[in-house]
PDB file of C-alpha atoms and ligand atoms in Angstrom:
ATOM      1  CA  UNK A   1      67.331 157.232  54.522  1.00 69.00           C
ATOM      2  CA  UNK A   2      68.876 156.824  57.938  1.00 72.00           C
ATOM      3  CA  UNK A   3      65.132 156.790  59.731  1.00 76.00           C
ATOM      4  CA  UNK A   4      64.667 153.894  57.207  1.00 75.00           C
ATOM      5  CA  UNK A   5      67.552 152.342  57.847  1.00 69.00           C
ATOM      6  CA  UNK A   6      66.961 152.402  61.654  1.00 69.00           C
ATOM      7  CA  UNK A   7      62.747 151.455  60.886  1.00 70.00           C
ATOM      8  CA  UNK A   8      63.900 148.142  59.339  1.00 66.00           C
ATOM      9  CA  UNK A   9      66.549 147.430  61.764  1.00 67.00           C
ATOM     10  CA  UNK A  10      63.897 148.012  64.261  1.00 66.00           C
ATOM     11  CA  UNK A  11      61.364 145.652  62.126  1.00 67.00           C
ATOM     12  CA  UNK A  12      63.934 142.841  61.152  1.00 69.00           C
ATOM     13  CA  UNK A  13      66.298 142.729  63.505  1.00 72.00           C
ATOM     14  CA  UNK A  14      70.062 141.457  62.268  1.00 90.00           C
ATOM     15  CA  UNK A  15      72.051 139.342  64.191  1.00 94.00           C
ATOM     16  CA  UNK A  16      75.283 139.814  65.355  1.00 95.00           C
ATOM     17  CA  UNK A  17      78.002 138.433  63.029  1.00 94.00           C
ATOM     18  CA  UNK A  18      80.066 137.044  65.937  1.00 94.00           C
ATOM     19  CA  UNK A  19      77.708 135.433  68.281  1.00 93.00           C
ATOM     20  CA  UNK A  20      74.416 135.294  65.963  1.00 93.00           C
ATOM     21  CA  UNK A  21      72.217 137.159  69.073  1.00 95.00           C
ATOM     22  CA  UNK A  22      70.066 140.045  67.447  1.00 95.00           C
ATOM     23  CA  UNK A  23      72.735 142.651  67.352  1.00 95.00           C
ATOM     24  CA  UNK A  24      72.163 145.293  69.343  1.00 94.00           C
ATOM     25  CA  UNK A  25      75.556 147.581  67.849  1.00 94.00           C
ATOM     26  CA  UNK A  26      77.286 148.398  64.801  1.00 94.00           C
ATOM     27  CA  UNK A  27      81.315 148.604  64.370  1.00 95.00           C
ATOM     28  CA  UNK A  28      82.036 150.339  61.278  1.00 94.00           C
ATOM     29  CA  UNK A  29      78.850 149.013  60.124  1.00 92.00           C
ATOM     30  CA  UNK A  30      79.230 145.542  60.707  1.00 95.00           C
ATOM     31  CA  UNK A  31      75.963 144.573  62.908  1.00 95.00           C
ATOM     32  CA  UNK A  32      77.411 143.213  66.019  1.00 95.00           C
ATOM     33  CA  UNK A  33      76.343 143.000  70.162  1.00 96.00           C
ATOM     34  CA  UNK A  34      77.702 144.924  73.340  1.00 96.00           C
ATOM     35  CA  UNK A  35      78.918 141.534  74.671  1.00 95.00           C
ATOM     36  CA  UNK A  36      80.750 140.731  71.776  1.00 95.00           C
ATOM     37  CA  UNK A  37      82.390 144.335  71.492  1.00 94.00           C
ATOM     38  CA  UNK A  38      83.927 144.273  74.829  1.00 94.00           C
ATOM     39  CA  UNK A  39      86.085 141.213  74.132  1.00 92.00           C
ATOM     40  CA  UNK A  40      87.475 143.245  70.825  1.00 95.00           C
ATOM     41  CA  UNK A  41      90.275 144.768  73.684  1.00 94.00           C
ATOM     42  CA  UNK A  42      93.426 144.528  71.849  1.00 96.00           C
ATOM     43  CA  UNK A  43      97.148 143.680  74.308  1.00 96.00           C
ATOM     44  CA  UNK A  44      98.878 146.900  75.847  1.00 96.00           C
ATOM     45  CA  UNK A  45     100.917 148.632  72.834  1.00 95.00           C
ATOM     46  CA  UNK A  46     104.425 147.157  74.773  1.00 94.00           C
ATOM     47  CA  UNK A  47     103.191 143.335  73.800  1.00 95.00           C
ATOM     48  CA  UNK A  48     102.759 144.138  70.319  1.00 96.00           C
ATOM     49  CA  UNK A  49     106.011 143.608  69.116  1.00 96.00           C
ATOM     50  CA  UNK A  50     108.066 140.670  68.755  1.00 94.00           C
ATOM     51  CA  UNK A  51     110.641 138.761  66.509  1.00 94.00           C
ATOM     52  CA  UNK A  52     109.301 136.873  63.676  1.00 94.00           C
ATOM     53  CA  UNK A  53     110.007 133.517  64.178  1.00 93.00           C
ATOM     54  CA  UNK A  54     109.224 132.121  67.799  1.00 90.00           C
ATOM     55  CA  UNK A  55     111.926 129.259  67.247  1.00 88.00           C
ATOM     56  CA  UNK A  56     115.219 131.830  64.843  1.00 88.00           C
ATOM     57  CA  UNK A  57     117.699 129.277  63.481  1.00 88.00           C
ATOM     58  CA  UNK A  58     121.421 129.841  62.463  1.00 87.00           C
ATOM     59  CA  UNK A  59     121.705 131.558  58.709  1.00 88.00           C
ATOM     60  CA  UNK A  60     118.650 133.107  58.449  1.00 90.00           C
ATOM     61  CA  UNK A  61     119.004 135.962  56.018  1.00 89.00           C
ATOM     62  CA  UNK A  62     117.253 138.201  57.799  1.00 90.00           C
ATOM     63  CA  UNK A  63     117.052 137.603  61.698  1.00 91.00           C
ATOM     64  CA  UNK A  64     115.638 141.226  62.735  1.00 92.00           C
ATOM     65  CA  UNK A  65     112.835 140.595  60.787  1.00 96.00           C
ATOM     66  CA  UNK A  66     109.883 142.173  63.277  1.00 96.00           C
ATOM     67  CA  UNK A  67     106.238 141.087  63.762  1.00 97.00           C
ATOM     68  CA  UNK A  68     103.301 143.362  65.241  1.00 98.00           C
ATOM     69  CA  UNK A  69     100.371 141.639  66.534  1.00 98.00           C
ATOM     70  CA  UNK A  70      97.914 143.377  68.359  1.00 98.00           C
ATOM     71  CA  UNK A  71      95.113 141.047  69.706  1.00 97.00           C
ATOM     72  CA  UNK A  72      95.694 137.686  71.129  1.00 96.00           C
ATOM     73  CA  UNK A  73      94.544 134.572  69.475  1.00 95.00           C
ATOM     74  CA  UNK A  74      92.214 133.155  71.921  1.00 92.00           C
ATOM     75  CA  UNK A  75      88.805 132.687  72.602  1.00 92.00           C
ATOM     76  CA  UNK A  76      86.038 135.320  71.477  1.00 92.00           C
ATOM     77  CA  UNK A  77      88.844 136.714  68.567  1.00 95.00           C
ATOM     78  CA  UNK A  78      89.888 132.828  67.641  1.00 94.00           C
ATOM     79  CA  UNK A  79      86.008 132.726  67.211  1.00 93.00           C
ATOM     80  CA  UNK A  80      85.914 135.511  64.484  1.00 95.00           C
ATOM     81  CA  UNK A  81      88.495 134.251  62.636  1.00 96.00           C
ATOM     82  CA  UNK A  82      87.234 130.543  62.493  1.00 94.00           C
ATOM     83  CA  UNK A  83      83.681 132.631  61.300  1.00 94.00           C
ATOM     84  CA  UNK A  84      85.225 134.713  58.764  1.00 95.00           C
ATOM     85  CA  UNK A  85      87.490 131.461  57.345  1.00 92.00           C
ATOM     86  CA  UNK A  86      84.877 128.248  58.280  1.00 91.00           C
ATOM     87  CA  UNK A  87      81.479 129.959  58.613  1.00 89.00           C
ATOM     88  CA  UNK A  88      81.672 132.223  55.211  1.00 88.00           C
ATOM     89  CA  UNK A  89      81.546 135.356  57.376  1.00 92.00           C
ATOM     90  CA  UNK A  90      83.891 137.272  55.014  1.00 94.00           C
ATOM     91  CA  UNK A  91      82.135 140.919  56.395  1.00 95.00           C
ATOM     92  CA  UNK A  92      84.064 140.236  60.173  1.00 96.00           C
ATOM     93  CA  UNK A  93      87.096 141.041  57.716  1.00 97.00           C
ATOM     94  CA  UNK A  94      86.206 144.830  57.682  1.00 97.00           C
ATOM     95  CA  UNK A  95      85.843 144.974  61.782  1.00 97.00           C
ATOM     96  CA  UNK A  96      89.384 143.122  61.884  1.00 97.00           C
ATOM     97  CA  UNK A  97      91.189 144.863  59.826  1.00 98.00           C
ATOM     98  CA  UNK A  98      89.671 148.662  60.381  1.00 97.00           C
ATOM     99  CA  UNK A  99      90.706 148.035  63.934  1.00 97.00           C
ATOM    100  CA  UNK A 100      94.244 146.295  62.717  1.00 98.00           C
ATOM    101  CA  UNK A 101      94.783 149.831  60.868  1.00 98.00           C
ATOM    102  CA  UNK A 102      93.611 151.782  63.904  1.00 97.00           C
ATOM    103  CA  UNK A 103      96.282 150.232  66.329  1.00 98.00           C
ATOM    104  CA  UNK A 104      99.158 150.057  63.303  1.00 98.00           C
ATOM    105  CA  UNK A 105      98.342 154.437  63.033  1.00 97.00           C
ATOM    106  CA  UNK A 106      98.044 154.613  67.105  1.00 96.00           C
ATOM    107  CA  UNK A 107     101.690 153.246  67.121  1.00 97.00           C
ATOM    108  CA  UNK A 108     102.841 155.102  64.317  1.00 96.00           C
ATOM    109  CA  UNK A 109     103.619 152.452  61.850  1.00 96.00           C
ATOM    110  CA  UNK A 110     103.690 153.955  58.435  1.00 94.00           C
ATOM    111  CA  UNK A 111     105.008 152.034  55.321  1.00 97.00           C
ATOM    112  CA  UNK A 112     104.298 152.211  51.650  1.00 98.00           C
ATOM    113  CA  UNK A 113     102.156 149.718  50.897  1.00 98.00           C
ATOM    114  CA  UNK A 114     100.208 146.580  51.849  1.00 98.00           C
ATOM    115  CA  UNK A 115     100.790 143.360  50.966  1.00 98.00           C
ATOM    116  CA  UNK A 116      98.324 140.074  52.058  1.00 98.00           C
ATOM    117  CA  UNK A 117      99.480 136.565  52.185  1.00 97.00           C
ATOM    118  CA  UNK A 118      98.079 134.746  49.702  1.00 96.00           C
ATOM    119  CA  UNK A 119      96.065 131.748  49.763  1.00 92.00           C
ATOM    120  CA  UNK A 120      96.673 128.868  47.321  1.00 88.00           C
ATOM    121  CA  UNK A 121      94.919 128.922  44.452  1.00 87.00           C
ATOM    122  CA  UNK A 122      93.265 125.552  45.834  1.00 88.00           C
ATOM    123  CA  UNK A 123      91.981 127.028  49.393  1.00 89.00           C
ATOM    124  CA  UNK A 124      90.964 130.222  47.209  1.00 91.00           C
ATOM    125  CA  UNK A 125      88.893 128.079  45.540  1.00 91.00           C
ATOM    126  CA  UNK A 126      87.514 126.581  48.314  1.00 91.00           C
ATOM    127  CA  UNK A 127      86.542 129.687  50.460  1.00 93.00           C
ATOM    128  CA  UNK A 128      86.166 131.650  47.732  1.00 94.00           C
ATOM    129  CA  UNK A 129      88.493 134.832  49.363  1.00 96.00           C
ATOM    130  CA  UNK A 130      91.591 135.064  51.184  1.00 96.00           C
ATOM    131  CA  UNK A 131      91.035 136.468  54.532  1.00 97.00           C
ATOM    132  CA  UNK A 132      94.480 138.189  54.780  1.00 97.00           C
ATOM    133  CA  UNK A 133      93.833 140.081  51.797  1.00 98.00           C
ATOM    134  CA  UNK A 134      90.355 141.478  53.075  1.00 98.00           C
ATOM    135  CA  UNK A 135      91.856 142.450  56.158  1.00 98.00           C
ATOM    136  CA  UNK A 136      95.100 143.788  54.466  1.00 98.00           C
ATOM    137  CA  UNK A 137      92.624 146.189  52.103  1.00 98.00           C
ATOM    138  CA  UNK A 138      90.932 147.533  55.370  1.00 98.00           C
ATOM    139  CA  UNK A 139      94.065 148.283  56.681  1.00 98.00           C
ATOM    140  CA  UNK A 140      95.640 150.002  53.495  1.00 98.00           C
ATOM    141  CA  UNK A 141      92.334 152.005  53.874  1.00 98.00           C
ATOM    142  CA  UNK A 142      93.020 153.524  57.264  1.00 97.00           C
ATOM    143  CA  UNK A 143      96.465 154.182  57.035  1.00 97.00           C
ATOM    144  CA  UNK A 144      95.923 155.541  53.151  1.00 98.00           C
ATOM    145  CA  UNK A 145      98.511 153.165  51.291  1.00 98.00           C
ATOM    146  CA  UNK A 146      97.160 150.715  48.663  1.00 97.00           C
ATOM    147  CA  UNK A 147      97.079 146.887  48.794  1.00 98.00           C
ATOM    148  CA  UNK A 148      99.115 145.286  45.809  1.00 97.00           C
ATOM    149  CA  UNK A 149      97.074 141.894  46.461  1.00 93.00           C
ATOM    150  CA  UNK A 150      99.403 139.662  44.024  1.00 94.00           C
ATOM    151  CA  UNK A 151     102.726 140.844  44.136  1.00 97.00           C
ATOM    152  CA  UNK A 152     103.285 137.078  46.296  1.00 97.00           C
ATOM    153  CA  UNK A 153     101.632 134.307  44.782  1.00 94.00           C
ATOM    154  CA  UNK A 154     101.954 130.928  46.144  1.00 90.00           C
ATOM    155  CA  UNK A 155     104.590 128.401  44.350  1.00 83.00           C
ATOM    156  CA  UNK A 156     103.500 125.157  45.958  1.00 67.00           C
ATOM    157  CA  UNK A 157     100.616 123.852  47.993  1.00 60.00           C
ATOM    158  CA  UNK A 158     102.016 123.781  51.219  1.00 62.00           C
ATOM    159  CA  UNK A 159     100.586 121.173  53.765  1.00 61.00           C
ATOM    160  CA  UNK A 160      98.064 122.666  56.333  1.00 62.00           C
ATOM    161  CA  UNK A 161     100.816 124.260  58.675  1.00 58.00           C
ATOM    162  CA  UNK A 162      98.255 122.826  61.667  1.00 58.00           C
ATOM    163  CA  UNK A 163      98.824 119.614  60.442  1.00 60.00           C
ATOM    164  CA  UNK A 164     102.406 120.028  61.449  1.00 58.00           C
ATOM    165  CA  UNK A 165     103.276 120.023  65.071  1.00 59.00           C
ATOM    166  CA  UNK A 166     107.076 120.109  64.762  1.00 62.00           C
ATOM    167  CA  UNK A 167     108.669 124.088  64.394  1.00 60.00           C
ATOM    168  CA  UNK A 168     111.533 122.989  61.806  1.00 60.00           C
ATOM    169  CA  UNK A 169     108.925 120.918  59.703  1.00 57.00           C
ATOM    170  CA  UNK A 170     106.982 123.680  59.465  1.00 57.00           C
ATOM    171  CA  UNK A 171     109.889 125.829  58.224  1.00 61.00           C
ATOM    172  CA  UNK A 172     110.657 123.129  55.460  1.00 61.00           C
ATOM    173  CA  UNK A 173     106.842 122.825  54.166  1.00 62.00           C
ATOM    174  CA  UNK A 174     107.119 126.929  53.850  1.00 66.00           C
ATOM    175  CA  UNK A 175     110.380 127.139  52.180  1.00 73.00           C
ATOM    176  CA  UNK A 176     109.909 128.035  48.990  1.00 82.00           C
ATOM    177  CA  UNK A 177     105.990 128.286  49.137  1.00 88.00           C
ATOM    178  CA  UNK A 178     106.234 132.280  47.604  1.00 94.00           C
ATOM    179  CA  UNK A 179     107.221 133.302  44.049  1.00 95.00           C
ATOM    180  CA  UNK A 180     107.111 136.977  43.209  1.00 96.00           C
ATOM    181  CA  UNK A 181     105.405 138.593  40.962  1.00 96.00           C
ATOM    182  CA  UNK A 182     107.501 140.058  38.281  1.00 95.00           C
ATOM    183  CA  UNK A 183     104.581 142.687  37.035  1.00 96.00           C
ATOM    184  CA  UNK A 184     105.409 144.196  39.926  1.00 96.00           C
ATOM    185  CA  UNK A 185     108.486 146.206  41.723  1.00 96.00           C
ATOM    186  CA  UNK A 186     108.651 146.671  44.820  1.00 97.00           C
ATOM    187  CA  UNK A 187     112.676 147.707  44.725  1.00 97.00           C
ATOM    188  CA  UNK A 188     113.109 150.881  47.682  1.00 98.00           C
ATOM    189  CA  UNK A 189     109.693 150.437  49.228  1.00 98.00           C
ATOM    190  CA  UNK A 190     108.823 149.614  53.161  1.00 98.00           C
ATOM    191  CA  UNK A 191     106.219 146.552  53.073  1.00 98.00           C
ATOM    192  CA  UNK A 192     103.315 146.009  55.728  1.00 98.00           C
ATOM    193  CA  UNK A 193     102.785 142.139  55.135  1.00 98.00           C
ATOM    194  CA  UNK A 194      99.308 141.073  56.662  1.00 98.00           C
ATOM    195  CA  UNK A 195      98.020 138.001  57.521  1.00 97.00           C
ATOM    196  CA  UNK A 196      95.255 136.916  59.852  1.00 97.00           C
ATOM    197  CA  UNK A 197      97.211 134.768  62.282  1.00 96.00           C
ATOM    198  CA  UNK A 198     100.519 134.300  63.590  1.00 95.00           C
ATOM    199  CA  UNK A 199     101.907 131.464  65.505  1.00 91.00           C
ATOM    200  CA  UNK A 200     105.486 130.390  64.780  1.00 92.00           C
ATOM    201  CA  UNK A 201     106.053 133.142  62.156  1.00 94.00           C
ATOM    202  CA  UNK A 202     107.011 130.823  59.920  1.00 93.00           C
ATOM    203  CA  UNK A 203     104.489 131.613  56.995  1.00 93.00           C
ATOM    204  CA  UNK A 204     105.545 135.549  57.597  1.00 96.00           C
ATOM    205  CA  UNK A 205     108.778 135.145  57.535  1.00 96.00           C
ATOM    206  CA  UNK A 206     109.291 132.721  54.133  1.00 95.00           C
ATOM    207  CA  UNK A 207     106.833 135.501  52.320  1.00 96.00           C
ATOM    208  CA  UNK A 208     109.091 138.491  53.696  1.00 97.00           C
ATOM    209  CA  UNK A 209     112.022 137.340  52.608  1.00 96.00           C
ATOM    210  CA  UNK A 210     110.808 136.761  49.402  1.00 96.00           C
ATOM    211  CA  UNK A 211     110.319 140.685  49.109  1.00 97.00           C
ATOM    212  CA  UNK A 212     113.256 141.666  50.691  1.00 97.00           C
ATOM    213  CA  UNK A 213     115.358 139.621  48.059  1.00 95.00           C
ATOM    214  CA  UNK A 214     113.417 141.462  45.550  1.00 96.00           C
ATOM    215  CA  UNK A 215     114.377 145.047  46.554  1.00 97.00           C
ATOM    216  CA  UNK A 216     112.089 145.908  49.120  1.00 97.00           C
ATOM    217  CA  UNK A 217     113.857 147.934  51.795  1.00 97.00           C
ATOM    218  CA  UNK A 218     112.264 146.929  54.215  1.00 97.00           C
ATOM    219  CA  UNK A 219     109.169 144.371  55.462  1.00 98.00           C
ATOM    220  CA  UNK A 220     107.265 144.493  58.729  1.00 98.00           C
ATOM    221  CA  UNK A 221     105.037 141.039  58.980  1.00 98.00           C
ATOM    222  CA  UNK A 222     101.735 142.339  61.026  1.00 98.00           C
ATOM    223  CA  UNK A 223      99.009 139.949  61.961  1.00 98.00           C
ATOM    224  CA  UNK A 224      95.689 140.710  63.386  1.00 98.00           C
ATOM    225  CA  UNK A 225      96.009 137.936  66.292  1.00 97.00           C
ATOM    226  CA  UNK A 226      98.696 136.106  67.413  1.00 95.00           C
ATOM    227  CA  UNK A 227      99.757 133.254  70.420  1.00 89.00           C
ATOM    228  CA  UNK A 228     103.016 131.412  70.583  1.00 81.00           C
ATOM    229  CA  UNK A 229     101.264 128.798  72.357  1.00 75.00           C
ATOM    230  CA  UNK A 230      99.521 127.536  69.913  1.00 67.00           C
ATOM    231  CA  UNK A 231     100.704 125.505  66.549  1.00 58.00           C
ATOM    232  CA  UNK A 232      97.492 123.688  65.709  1.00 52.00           C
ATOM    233  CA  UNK A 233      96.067 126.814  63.794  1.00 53.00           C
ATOM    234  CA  UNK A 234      95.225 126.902  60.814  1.00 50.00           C
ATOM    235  CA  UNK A 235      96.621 129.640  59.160  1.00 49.00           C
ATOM    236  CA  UNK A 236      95.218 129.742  55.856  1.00 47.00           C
TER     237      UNK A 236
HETATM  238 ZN1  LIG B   1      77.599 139.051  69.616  1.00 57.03          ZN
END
């Protein structure tokens, strides 16, 4: 099968998800190129880690609240994730979030489960998947915890957060976007909450406190790129 495999790859060569050269590599079989590989170089394991919210205000019920992000949003990676959300390339998801999983175990993180972000039902619609919650089941893969995909489900359609340059208007058009899902319980359990990119936290942070209201014991908010620097992004 594998002599096949390589025969047609040989015959009709793929192209590389990222760049669309003929793809000349594959990362956990997602066809890719050599070029494209070397910019998938996540930021030294110190850089990971950072508070939430980039802007913390007085009251918040839960200011410790930590984020891990281990790439940087910017160029070749911003790239991917405007392919995987704008361009339909849902496959990326798997090289994102196998390599998410492979930092998260590298840096001992272990929790009990995984839990995505999730999409309005409108943008679902629209795309047709959420991103966060491909990623989020790649990641539950590699560290062997499952993904409870709709324990958050979204109350509201929020604005587009890049719509919003201001950092406390963003807060407001998230506050109150998550309801939980009462099928579930997540009372005593330690929460991985994924999404795809972080920039003020915001997002993160109104989802984790949703869970930590509702018994879990603890929630650390991972995404797969981050930068502070930027607020146009579109995060869903
Ligand atoms: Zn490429």
């Amino acid at each position: 099968m594998r002599i096949i495999k390589e025969a047609l790859d040989i015959m009709f060569p793929k192209e590389c998800l990222i760049c669309g050269k003929i793809s000349d590599i594959r990362l956990f079989d997602v066809p890719l190129c050599k070029k494209c590989l070397t910019d998938l170089v996540p930021v030294p394991e110190d850089k990971r880690w950072q508070f939430c919210l980039s802007e913390p205000y007085e009251n918040d019920t839960c200011p410790t609240l930590t984020l891990y992000v281990p790439f940087k949003y910017e160029g070749r990676i911003a790239g991917i994730i405007h392919r995987i959300k704008f361009g339909q390339k849902s496959e990326l998801t798997a090289v994102l979030g196998t390599l998410l999983g492979k930092c998260l175990n590298n840096d001992n993180v272990s929790c009990d489960a995984v839990i995505p972000v999730p999409l309005s039902a409108e943008r679902l619609s629209e795309r047709g998947f959420n991103q966060a919650e491909l990623i989020g089941l790649y990641v539950g893969k590699e560290l062997g915890i499952p993904l409870l995909k709709d324990v958050l489900v979204r109350s509201k359609n929020t604005k587009r957060q890049a719509e919003i340059k201001d950092n406390l208007r963003r807060a407001a058009n998230m506050s109150g976007a998550f309801k939980f899902n009462d099928d579930y319980s997540v009372d005593g359990m330690s929460i991985l909450l994924i999404d795809d990119v972080a920039t003020t936290g915001n997002t993160l942070h109104e989802a984790a406190e949703v869970l930590l209201l509702n018994g879990a014991s603890k929630v650390l908010c991972c995404a797969f790129a981050g930068n502070r620097s930027v607020k146009n992004v579109e995060s869903y």
